[in-house]
Coordinates of C-alpha atoms and ligand atoms in Angstrom, one line a residue:
M1 CA -29.0 10.8 19.4
A2 CA -30.2 7.7 17.6
D3 CA -34.0 7.9 18.5
E4 CA -35.8 7.0 15.2
F5 CA -32.9 5.0 14.0
D6 CA -31.1 2.0 15.5
F7 CA -27.8 3.8 15.0
D8 CA -26.5 7.2 14.2
I9 CA -23.8 5.6 12.0
L10 CA -23.5 2.3 10.3
V11 CA -20.1 1.7 8.7
I12 CA -20.0 -1.1 6.2
G13 CA -16.5 -2.7 6.2
A14 CA -14.0 -2.9 9.0
G15 CA -10.8 -2.2 7.1
P16 CA -8.5 0.7 8.0
G17 CA -11.1 3.1 6.6
G18 CA -14.2 1.6 8.2
Y19 CA -12.8 0.6 11.6
V20 CA -11.2 4.0 12.1
A21 CA -14.4 5.8 11.0
A22 CA -16.4 3.7 13.5
I23 CA -14.0 4.4 16.4
R24 CA -13.9 8.1 15.7
A25 CA -17.7 8.3 15.4
A26 CA -18.1 6.5 18.7
Q27 CA -15.5 8.8 20.3
L28 CA -17.6 11.7 19.1
G29 CA -20.6 10.3 21.0
L30 CA -22.5 8.8 18.1
K31 CA -24.2 5.4 18.4
T32 CA -22.1 3.3 16.0
A33 CA -22.2 -0.1 14.4
C34 CA -19.8 -1.6 11.9
A35 CA -20.8 -4.5 9.6
E36 CA -18.0 -6.8 8.6
S37 CA -18.4 -10.1 6.6
R38 CA -14.9 -11.4 7.4
E39 CA -14.3 -13.5 10.5
T40 CA -11.9 -11.0 11.9
L41 CA -11.7 -7.2 11.9
G42 CA -9.1 -5.1 10.1
G43 CA -10.0 -5.6 6.5
T44 CA -7.6 -6.4 3.7
C45 CA -4.8 -4.4 5.4
L46 CA -4.6 -6.4 8.7
N47 CA -5.7 -9.8 7.4
V48 CA -4.2 -10.3 3.9
G49 CA -2.4 -7.0 3.1
C50 CA -0.1 -4.6 4.8
I51 CA 0.5 -6.5 8.0
P52 CA 1.1 -10.1 6.8
S53 CA 3.2 -8.8 3.8
K54 CA 5.4 -6.7 6.2
A55 CA 5.7 -9.7 8.5
L56 CA 7.1 -11.8 5.7
L57 CA 9.2 -8.9 4.3
H58 CA 10.9 -8.5 7.7
A59 CA 11.4 -12.2 8.3
S60 CA 12.7 -12.9 4.8
E61 CA 15.1 -9.9 5.1
L62 CA 16.5 -11.4 8.3
Y63 CA 16.9 -14.8 6.6
E64 CA 18.6 -13.3 3.5
E65 CA 21.0 -11.3 5.7
A66 CA 21.9 -14.4 7.7
K67 CA 22.0 -16.9 4.9
G68 CA 23.9 -14.6 2.4
G69 CA 26.7 -14.0 4.8
A70 CA 26.0 -10.2 4.9
L71 CA 26.6 -10.2 8.6
A72 CA 30.1 -11.8 8.5
K73 CA 31.9 -8.6 7.4
F74 CA 30.5 -7.0 10.6
G75 CA 32.1 -9.8 12.6
V76 CA 28.9 -11.7 13.1
K77 CA 29.7 -15.3 12.2
L78 CA 26.9 -17.7 11.9
G79 CA 26.9 -21.5 11.5
D80 CA 24.5 -23.2 9.1
V81 CA 21.4 -21.1 8.4
D82 CA 18.2 -22.9 7.6
L83 CA 14.7 -21.8 6.6
D84 CA 11.8 -22.9 8.8
L85 CA 9.0 -21.6 6.6
D86 CA 6.3 -22.9 9.0
A87 CA 7.8 -21.0 11.9
M88 CA 8.0 -17.8 9.7
Q89 CA 4.3 -18.2 8.7
A90 CA 3.3 -18.9 12.3
E91 CA 4.9 -15.7 13.4
K92 CA 3.1 -13.8 10.7
R93 CA -0.2 -15.3 11.7
K94 CA 0.5 -14.4 15.3
A95 CA 1.1 -10.7 14.4
V96 CA -2.1 -10.7 12.3
G97 CA -4.0 -12.3 15.2
E98 CA -2.7 -9.8 17.7
L99 CA -3.6 -6.8 15.5
T100 CA -7.0 -8.0 14.4
G101 CA -7.8 -8.9 18.0
G102 CA -6.7 -5.4 18.9
I103 CA -9.4 -3.8 16.8
E104 CA -12.0 -6.1 18.4
F105 CA -10.7 -4.7 21.8
L106 CA -11.0 -1.1 20.5
F107 CA -14.5 -1.7 19.3
K108 CA -15.5 -3.0 22.7
K109 CA -13.7 -0.2 24.5
N110 CA -15.4 2.5 22.4
K111 CA -18.8 0.7 22.3
V112 CA -18.9 0.1 18.6
E113 CA -21.2 -2.7 17.8
W114 CA -19.8 -5.3 15.3
L115 CA -22.6 -6.6 13.1
K116 CA -21.2 -9.9 11.7
G117 CA -22.2 -10.6 8.1
A118 CA -22.4 -9.2 4.6
A119 CA -24.3 -5.9 4.3
A120 CA -26.8 -5.0 1.5
F121 CA -28.9 -1.8 1.1
E122 CA -32.7 -2.0 1.3
A123 CA -33.0 1.8 1.4
P124 CA -30.5 4.6 2.1
N125 CA -31.1 4.3 5.8
R126 CA -31.9 0.6 6.0
V127 CA -29.3 -2.1 5.6
K128 CA -29.6 -5.9 5.9
V129 CA -26.6 -7.4 7.6
G130 CA -26.7 -11.2 7.5
D131 CA -30.2 -12.0 8.9
R132 CA -30.7 -8.7 10.6
T133 CA -32.0 -5.4 9.2
V134 CA -30.9 -2.3 10.9
S135 CA -31.6 1.4 10.3
A136 CA -29.0 4.2 10.6
R137 CA -29.2 8.0 10.1
N138 CA -25.9 7.8 8.2
V139 CA -24.3 4.9 6.3
V140 CA -20.6 4.9 5.4
I141 CA -19.5 2.5 2.7
A142 CA -16.0 1.3 3.4
T143 CA -16.0 -2.0 1.6
G144 CA -12.5 -1.7 0.2
S145 CA -11.1 -3.5 -2.9
S146 CA -10.1 -7.0 -4.1
V147 CA -7.7 -8.4 -6.7
T148 CA -8.3 -7.5 -10.3
P149 CA -8.5 -10.8 -12.2
L150 CA -6.5 -11.4 -15.4
P151 CA -8.5 -13.2 -18.2
G152 CA -6.8 -16.5 -19.2
V153 CA -4.9 -16.8 -15.9
E154 CA -7.2 -18.4 -13.3
V155 CA -6.2 -17.8 -9.7
D156 CA -6.5 -20.8 -7.3
N157 CA -5.0 -19.9 -4.0
D158 CA -5.7 -23.3 -2.5
G159 CA -3.9 -25.0 -5.4
G160 CA -0.8 -22.9 -4.6
R161 CA 0.3 -22.6 -8.3
I162 CA -1.5 -19.6 -9.7
V163 CA -2.1 -17.3 -6.8
D164 CA -3.1 -13.7 -6.0
S165 CA -1.5 -11.7 -3.1
T166 CA -3.5 -13.7 -0.5
G167 CA -2.2 -17.0 -1.9
A168 CA 1.3 -15.6 -2.2
L169 CA 1.3 -14.7 1.5
A170 CA 0.7 -18.3 2.3
L171 CA 2.6 -20.5 -0.2
P172 CA 3.3 -23.8 1.5
E173 CA 6.9 -24.1 0.1
V174 CA 9.4 -21.8 -1.6
P175 CA 8.8 -22.1 -5.4
R176 CA 12.0 -22.6 -7.3
R177 CA 10.7 -20.3 -10.1
L178 CA 8.1 -17.6 -9.4
V179 CA 6.6 -15.6 -12.2
V180 CA 5.1 -12.3 -11.0
I181 CA 2.6 -10.7 -13.4
G182 CA 2.6 -7.0 -12.7
G183 CA 5.7 -5.0 -11.7
G184 CA 3.8 -2.8 -9.2
V185 CA 3.8 -2.6 -5.4
I186 CA 2.5 -6.1 -4.6
G187 CA 4.6 -7.8 -7.3
L188 CA 7.8 -6.2 -6.0
E189 CA 7.1 -6.6 -2.3
L190 CA 6.0 -10.3 -2.5
G191 CA 8.5 -11.0 -5.3
S192 CA 11.2 -9.8 -2.8
V193 CA 9.9 -12.1 -0.1
W194 CA 10.2 -15.2 -2.2
R195 CA 13.4 -14.2 -3.9
R196 CA 15.0 -13.7 -0.5
L197 CA 13.8 -17.2 0.5
G198 CA 15.4 -18.7 -2.6
S199 CA 13.0 -18.3 -5.6
Q200 CA 14.2 -17.2 -9.0
V201 CA 11.8 -14.4 -9.7
T202 CA 10.7 -13.2 -13.1
V203 CA 8.5 -10.0 -13.2
V204 CA 6.4 -9.6 -16.3
E205 CA 5.3 -5.9 -16.6
F206 CA 3.0 -4.6 -19.3
L207 CA 4.3 -1.1 -19.4
D208 CA 7.8 0.1 -20.4
E209 CA 8.8 0.5 -16.8
I210 CA 8.0 -0.9 -13.4
L211 CA 6.2 1.0 -10.6
P212 CA 3.8 3.2 -12.5
G213 CA 2.8 6.5 -10.9
M214 CA 6.2 7.0 -9.2
D215 CA 8.9 9.6 -10.1
G216 CA 10.7 8.7 -13.3
E217 CA 14.2 8.6 -11.7
V218 CA 12.9 6.5 -8.9
R219 CA 11.5 4.0 -11.3
K220 CA 14.8 3.7 -13.2
E221 CA 16.9 3.5 -10.1
C222 CA 14.7 0.8 -8.7
A223 CA 14.7 -1.3 -11.8
K224 CA 18.5 -1.2 -11.7
I225 CA 18.6 -2.2 -8.0
F226 CA 16.1 -5.0 -8.4
K227 CA 18.0 -6.4 -11.4
K228 CA 21.2 -6.4 -9.3
Q229 CA 19.3 -8.3 -6.6
G230 CA 18.5 -11.0 -9.1
F231 CA 15.1 -10.2 -10.4
D232 CA 14.5 -10.9 -14.1
I233 CA 12.4 -7.9 -15.1
R234 CA 10.7 -8.1 -18.4
T235 CA 9.0 -4.8 -19.2
A236 CA 6.7 -4.1 -22.2
T237 CA 5.6 -7.7 -22.0
K238 CA 2.3 -9.4 -21.4
V239 CA 1.2 -12.8 -20.3
T240 CA -1.3 -14.3 -22.7
S241 CA -2.0 -17.5 -20.9
A242 CA -1.0 -19.6 -17.9
K243 CA -2.0 -23.2 -17.4
V244 CA -1.3 -25.4 -14.5
D245 CA 0.3 -28.7 -15.5
G246 CA 0.9 -30.9 -12.4
A247 CA 3.5 -29.2 -10.2
T248 CA 4.4 -26.5 -12.8
V249 CA 2.7 -23.7 -14.7
A250 CA 3.2 -23.2 -18.4
L251 CA 3.0 -19.5 -19.4
S252 CA 2.9 -17.8 -22.7
V253 CA 4.3 -14.3 -22.9
E254 CA 4.6 -11.8 -25.8
P255 CA 5.6 -8.2 -26.4
A256 CA 2.9 -5.8 -25.0
K257 CA 2.5 -4.4 -28.5
G258 CA 2.1 -7.8 -30.0
G259 CA 4.6 -10.1 -31.7
D260 CA 6.0 -13.6 -31.3
S261 CA 5.1 -15.4 -28.2
Q262 CA 7.6 -17.1 -25.9
A263 CA 7.1 -20.0 -23.4
L264 CA 7.9 -19.6 -19.8
E265 CA 7.7 -22.2 -17.0
A266 CA 7.2 -21.6 -13.4
D267 CA 6.5 -23.4 -10.1
A268 CA 4.2 -20.6 -9.0
V269 CA 2.6 -17.5 -10.6
L270 CA 1.5 -14.4 -8.7
V271 CA -1.1 -12.3 -10.4
S272 CA -0.7 -8.7 -9.1
I273 CA -2.1 -6.4 -11.8
G274 CA -4.0 -4.1 -9.5
R275 CA -7.1 -4.1 -7.3
R276 CA -10.7 -3.0 -8.0
P277 CA -13.4 -1.6 -5.7
N278 CA -15.8 -3.9 -3.8
T279 CA -19.4 -3.0 -4.5
D280 CA -20.9 -6.4 -5.6
G281 CA -23.6 -7.6 -3.3
L282 CA -24.1 -4.1 -1.7
R283 CA -27.3 -3.6 -3.7
L284 CA -26.4 0.0 -4.6
E285 CA -29.2 -0.2 -7.1
A286 CA -31.7 -0.3 -4.2
I287 CA -30.6 3.3 -3.3
G288 CA -29.9 4.5 -6.9
L289 CA -26.2 4.9 -6.3
K290 CA -24.1 4.5 -9.4
T291 CA -20.4 3.7 -9.7
N292 CA -18.1 5.4 -12.2
N293 CA -16.5 3.6 -15.2
R294 CA -13.7 2.3 -12.8
G295 CA -16.3 0.8 -10.5
Q296 CA -15.6 3.4 -7.8
I297 CA -18.1 5.4 -5.8
E298 CA -17.7 9.1 -6.3
T299 CA -17.9 11.5 -3.4
D300 CA -17.5 15.2 -2.7
H301 CA -14.6 16.4 -0.5
E302 CA -16.6 15.7 2.6
F303 CA -17.1 12.0 1.4
R304 CA -20.8 12.4 0.7
T305 CA -22.1 10.3 -2.2
S306 CA -24.9 11.5 -4.4
V307 CA -27.4 9.8 -2.0
P308 CA -28.2 11.8 1.1
G309 CA -27.1 10.1 4.3
V310 CA -24.8 7.7 2.4
W311 CA -21.0 8.4 2.5
A312 CA -18.0 6.5 1.2
I313 CA -14.3 6.3 2.0
G314 CA -11.2 4.2 1.3
D315 CA -10.3 1.9 -1.6
V316 CA -13.9 2.0 -2.8
I317 CA -13.6 5.7 -3.8
P318 CA -11.1 7.3 -6.2
G319 CA -7.5 7.9 -5.1
P320 CA -4.6 5.8 -4.1
M321 CA -5.5 2.4 -2.6
L322 CA -3.6 2.9 0.6
A323 CA -4.4 2.1 4.2
H324 CA -3.4 5.5 5.7
K325 CA -5.5 7.3 3.0
A326 CA -8.4 5.2 4.1
E327 CA -7.8 5.8 7.8
D328 CA -7.6 9.6 7.3
E329 CA -10.8 9.5 5.3
G330 CA -12.3 7.4 8.1
I331 CA -11.6 10.1 10.7
A332 CA -12.7 12.9 8.4
V333 CA -16.0 11.3 7.4
A334 CA -16.9 10.6 11.1
E335 CA -16.1 14.2 12.0
N336 CA -18.2 15.5 9.1
I337 CA -21.1 13.4 10.1
A338 CA -20.8 14.7 13.7
G339 CA -21.0 18.2 12.3
Q340 CA -17.3 19.0 12.5
T341 CA -14.9 19.8 9.7
G342 CA -13.1 16.7 8.5
I343 CA -10.5 17.3 5.9
V344 CA -8.1 15.1 4.0
N345 CA -5.4 16.8 2.0
H346 CA -5.1 14.4 -0.9
A347 CA -2.2 16.3 -2.3
V348 CA 0.0 15.0 0.6
I349 CA -0.5 11.3 0.8
P350 CA 2.8 9.5 1.2
T351 CA 3.4 6.2 -0.6
V352 CA 5.9 3.6 0.4
V353 CA 7.0 0.3 -1.1
Y354 CA 8.5 -1.9 1.6
T355 CA 11.2 -3.6 -0.4
H356 CA 14.9 -3.3 0.3
P357 CA 15.8 -0.5 -0.2
E358 CA 12.4 1.0 0.6
I359 CA 10.9 3.4 -2.0
A360 CA 8.8 6.4 -0.8
G361 CA 7.3 9.5 -2.2
V362 CA 4.9 12.3 -1.4
G363 CA 3.4 15.0 -3.5
L364 CA 4.2 15.5 -7.2
T365 CA 6.7 13.5 -9.3
E366 CA 9.2 15.6 -11.2
E367 CA 7.3 14.9 -14.4
E368 CA 4.0 16.1 -12.9
A369 CA 5.6 19.2 -11.3
K370 CA 7.1 20.2 -14.6
Q371 CA 3.7 20.2 -16.2
Q372 CA 2.6 22.8 -13.7
G373 CA 5.5 25.2 -14.1
E374 CA 9.2 25.7 -13.6
V375 CA 10.8 23.6 -10.9
K376 CA 14.2 23.2 -9.1
T377 CA 15.3 19.9 -7.9
G378 CA 18.0 18.8 -5.4
K379 CA 19.2 15.2 -5.1
F380 CA 21.5 13.6 -2.6
P381 CA 22.8 10.0 -2.8
F382 CA 22.9 7.7 0.3
L383 CA 26.5 6.9 -0.9
A384 CA 27.4 10.3 0.6
N385 CA 25.4 9.9 3.8
S386 CA 27.7 9.0 6.6
R387 CA 25.3 6.7 8.4
A388 CA 24.3 4.8 5.3
K389 CA 28.0 4.5 4.4
T390 CA 28.8 3.2 7.9
N391 CA 26.0 0.7 7.7
R392 CA 27.3 -0.4 4.3
D393 CA 23.8 0.2 3.0
T394 CA 24.2 2.9 0.4
D395 CA 21.7 2.2 -2.4
G396 CA 19.4 5.0 -3.4
F397 CA 19.0 8.8 -3.1
V398 CA 16.6 11.5 -1.9
K399 CA 15.2 14.0 -4.3
V400 CA 13.4 17.3 -3.4
I401 CA 11.3 19.0 -6.0
A402 CA 10.5 22.7 -5.4
D403 CA 8.7 25.5 -7.2
A404 CA 11.4 27.5 -9.0
R405 CA 9.7 30.8 -8.1
T406 CA 8.5 30.3 -4.5
D407 CA 10.8 27.4 -3.4
R408 CA 7.8 25.7 -1.9
V409 CA 8.3 21.9 -1.8
L410 CA 6.1 20.2 -4.4
G411 CA 7.3 16.6 -4.0
V412 CA 9.9 14.5 -2.3
W413 CA 11.0 11.0 -3.5
M414 CA 13.4 8.6 -2.0
V415 CA 14.9 5.2 -2.4
G416 CA 16.8 4.0 0.7
S417 CA 16.6 1.5 3.5
L418 CA 14.7 3.9 5.8
A419 CA 12.8 5.8 3.2
G420 CA 9.4 4.6 4.5
T421 CA 10.1 6.2 7.9
M422 CA 11.9 9.3 6.5
I423 CA 9.0 10.3 4.2
A424 CA 6.8 11.3 7.2
Q425 CA 9.1 14.3 7.7
A426 CA 8.7 15.4 4.1
A427 CA 4.9 15.0 4.3
Q428 CA 4.8 17.1 7.4
A429 CA 6.9 19.8 5.9
M430 CA 4.7 19.9 2.8
E431 CA 1.6 20.0 5.0
F432 CA 3.1 23.1 6.7
G433 CA 3.8 24.6 3.3
A434 CA 7.6 24.3 3.7
T435 CA 10.2 25.6 1.3
S436 CA 13.3 23.6 0.5
E437 CA 15.1 26.2 2.5
D438 CA 12.9 25.4 5.6
I439 CA 14.1 21.8 5.4
A440 CA 17.7 22.8 4.6
Y441 CA 17.9 25.0 7.7
T442 CA 16.2 22.5 10.1
C443 CA 18.8 20.9 12.3
H444 CA 18.9 17.1 11.6
A445 CA 20.6 14.7 14.1
H446 CA 23.9 13.3 13.0
P447 CA 24.6 10.6 11.9
T448 CA 21.2 9.7 10.5
H449 CA 19.8 8.8 7.2
S450 CA 17.5 11.8 7.5
E451 CA 20.4 14.1 6.9
A452 CA 20.1 12.9 3.2
L453 CA 16.8 14.8 3.1
K454 CA 18.4 17.9 4.5
E455 CA 21.2 17.7 2.0
A456 CA 18.8 17.1 -0.9
A457 CA 16.9 20.2 0.2
M458 CA 20.3 22.1 0.4
A459 CA 21.0 20.8 -3.1
V460 CA 17.9 22.6 -4.5
T461 CA 19.8 25.9 -4.1
G462 CA 23.1 24.2 -5.1
K463 CA 24.6 24.1 -1.6
P464 CA 24.9 20.5 -0.3
I465 CA 28.0 20.0 1.9
H466 CA 28.9 16.4 1.4
I467 CA 28.9 16.1 -2.4
Ligands
FAD501 P1 -10.4 -3.0 3.2 O1 -9.2 -3.0 4.0 O2 -10.4 -3.7 1.9 O3 -11.6 -3.4 4.1 C1 -12.9 -3.5 3.6 C2 -13.6 -4.5 4.4 O4 -15.0 -4.5 4.0 C3 -13.2 -5.9 4.2 O5 -12.8 -6.5 5.4 C4 -14.3 -6.7 3.6 O6 -14.5 -8.0 4.1 C5 -15.5 -5.8 4.1 N1 -16.7 -5.8 3.2 C6 -16.7 -5.7 1.9 N2 -18.0 -5.8 1.4 C7 -18.8 -5.9 2.5 C8 -20.1 -6.0 2.7 N3 -21.0 -6.0 1.7 N4 -20.6 -6.2 4.0 C9 -19.7 -6.3 5.1 N5 -18.4 -6.2 4.9 C10 -17.9 -6.0 3.7 N6 -1.6 -0.2 1.9 C11 -0.7 0.5 2.6 O7 -1.0 1.7 2.9 N7 0.5 0.0 3.0 C12 0.8 -1.3 2.8 O8 1.9 -1.7 3.2 C13 -0.1 -2.1 2.1 N8 0.2 -3.4 1.8 C14 -0.7 -4.1 1.1 C15 -0.3 -5.4 0.8 C16 -1.2 -6.2 0.1 C17 -0.8 -7.7 -0.2 C18 -2.5 -5.7 -0.3 C19 -3.5 -6.6 -1.0 C20 -2.8 -4.4 0.0 C21 -1.9 -3.6 0.7 N9 -2.2 -2.3 1.0 C22 -1.3 -1.5 1.7 C23 -3.5 -1.7 0.6 C24 -4.4 -1.6 1.8 O9 -4.6 -2.9 2.3 C25 -5.8 -1.0 1.4 O10 -5.6 0.3 0.8 C26 -6.6 -0.8 2.6 O11 -6.9 -2.0 3.3 C27 -8.0 -0.2 2.2 O12 -8.8 0.0 3.3 P2 -10.4 0.0 3.2 O13 -10.8 0.2 4.6 O14 -10.8 0.9 2.2 O15 -10.8 -1.4 2.7
NAD502 P1 -0.2 -1.8 -8.9 O1 -1.2 -0.9 -9.6 O2 0.7 -1.2 -8.0 O3 0.6 -2.6 -10.0 C1 0.1 -3.3 -11.0 C2 1.1 -3.5 -12.1 O4 0.6 -4.4 -13.0 C3 1.3 -2.2 -12.9 O5 2.7 -2.0 -13.0 C4 0.6 -2.4 -14.2 O6 1.2 -1.7 -15.3 C5 0.8 -3.9 -14.3 N1 -0.1 -4.6 -15.2 C6 -1.4 -4.4 -15.3 N2 -2.0 -5.3 -16.2 C7 -1.0 -6.1 -16.6 C8 -0.9 -7.2 -17.4 N3 -2.0 -7.7 -18.0 N4 0.3 -7.8 -17.6 C9 1.4 -7.4 -16.9 N5 1.4 -6.3 -16.1 C10 0.2 -5.7 -15.9 O7 -1.2 -2.9 -8.3 P2 -0.8 -4.0 -7.2 O8 0.7 -4.2 -7.1 O9 -1.7 -5.2 -7.6 O10 -1.3 -3.4 -5.9 C11 -2.7 -3.1 -5.7 C12 -2.9 -2.0 -4.8 O11 -2.6 -2.3 -3.5 C13 -2.1 -0.8 -5.2 O12 -3.0 0.3 -5.5 C14 -1.3 -0.4 -4.0 O13 -1.5 0.9 -3.7 C15 -1.9 -1.3 -2.9 N6 -0.7 -1.8 -2.2 C16 0.1 -0.9 -1.5 C17 1.2 -1.4 -0.8 C18 2.0 -0.4 -0.1 O14 1.6 0.7 0.2 N7 3.2 -0.8 0.3 C19 1.5 -2.7 -0.9 C20 0.8 -3.6 -1.6 C21 -0.4 -3.1 -2.2

């Protein structure tokens, strides 16, 4: 198709949004290129996000289980357990290398041309990538996001003292005391990694509770569980300064609403107060494309921006900054460009925090649902789930929120060791417009953690069996 243009589609950014868009476009027969300034494909997610963090979460969980003697009661007796941090990091790098290399393979297989370098617009259909200028009938902006800086707290990942998530994934040694600024997803996941490896972790959160955006009961339960695990969680508190002094960092914290400040000392500080969209250097002004007051590019439901021929997806547009949301938007935008109907149901995007226990949710929180009308909820604790009990892993619960009138499921929230996997069933049920009764009358294998979802659905009408 690409006669007057070099390409039918140029995707800028090869994260989960961009690489998926490029592959789907190529599958649909469009001549496709993808510009990426990083040395490897896969974006934040594969290089410095989802994948390396999950590698360290998995490895540190194994270490904590072995070191803490949790296996002994199951009759698994170990000798001395030592940490080899270099080996742990090497295994993480290997997983990252395999996965980023996998995207390179998929690009070759699907004939997506990788243009190496930073892209900047010259015109809506003309983009400079490194030293080369290419034209494309459609350009998809999928440039993702980067860490939000905190004034007065300067990140220096190489120094290893005040770091962002990228630095915290590669600390050269276990800090004795780690202060995490921001009790959100990154703070709790990476805080968990280093706590398991031996750090005393203090989480400083500006708001009254950790994990903003999640269901209220989930936030409370998680705060309890994390405190039990040894996290020192200081909510309604802000860090006003952090200064490196040799091998330590001197911090000053005070109540979020103002008041007396307090000194805090750490061996490392993680700044994890959110992420912001990447648009610097794209030269959006060259095409008259403006960002909103949060720096995001606005699109319609087909992912068209206000400039004809220019589309946007992923972390750079509004919505949760999640890899699977970016991927689904990548598929939809490619299908829309190819003349098909690409749709993403933004009301059903699951979210998962990969701590132990995992935290997962999809749809509305109970608070949001109540604002829309009358709701019924059903809750089932893992303490009453036979498999969780057998595994001696009973923290958490499942909660189903349904419309009181129609019984349609509006949201499902869970805290539990397998919540990240279990939430897919809830998302699918909601995508099919399920009622709580539909879930309650679906046969679930026994003994599985998933039975807790069935029982929570049964509890919506007051009829769980095991509590
Ligand atoms: P990105 O993955 O950010 O990719 C954008 C790419 O564009 C980058 O590679 C960048 O180099 C490139 N780029 C930017 N500007 C240009 C330019 N001008 N020219 C060329 N290339 C450019 N999400 C989950 O769903 N699950 C998780 O478990 C999870 N864990 C995370 C852990 C951490 C530590 C972090 C930081 C994030 C995590 N996320 C997770 C969020 C997830 O990584 C992002 O939501 C996802 O990567 C967004 O995808 P994207 O394609 O929009 O952008
Ligand atoms: P976040 O928005 O999850 O959490 C940031 C936290 O910092 C919030 O609780 C906020 O109230 C707090 N905060 C903000 N300013 C503060 C300040 N000055 N002092 C103290 N606390 C402050 O952001 P994040 O943890 O940095 O993660 C960024 C993004 O990456 C998120 O949008 C998330 O969706 C994504 N991510 C997802 C996963 C996952 O899906 N498992 C994992 C990691 C990151």
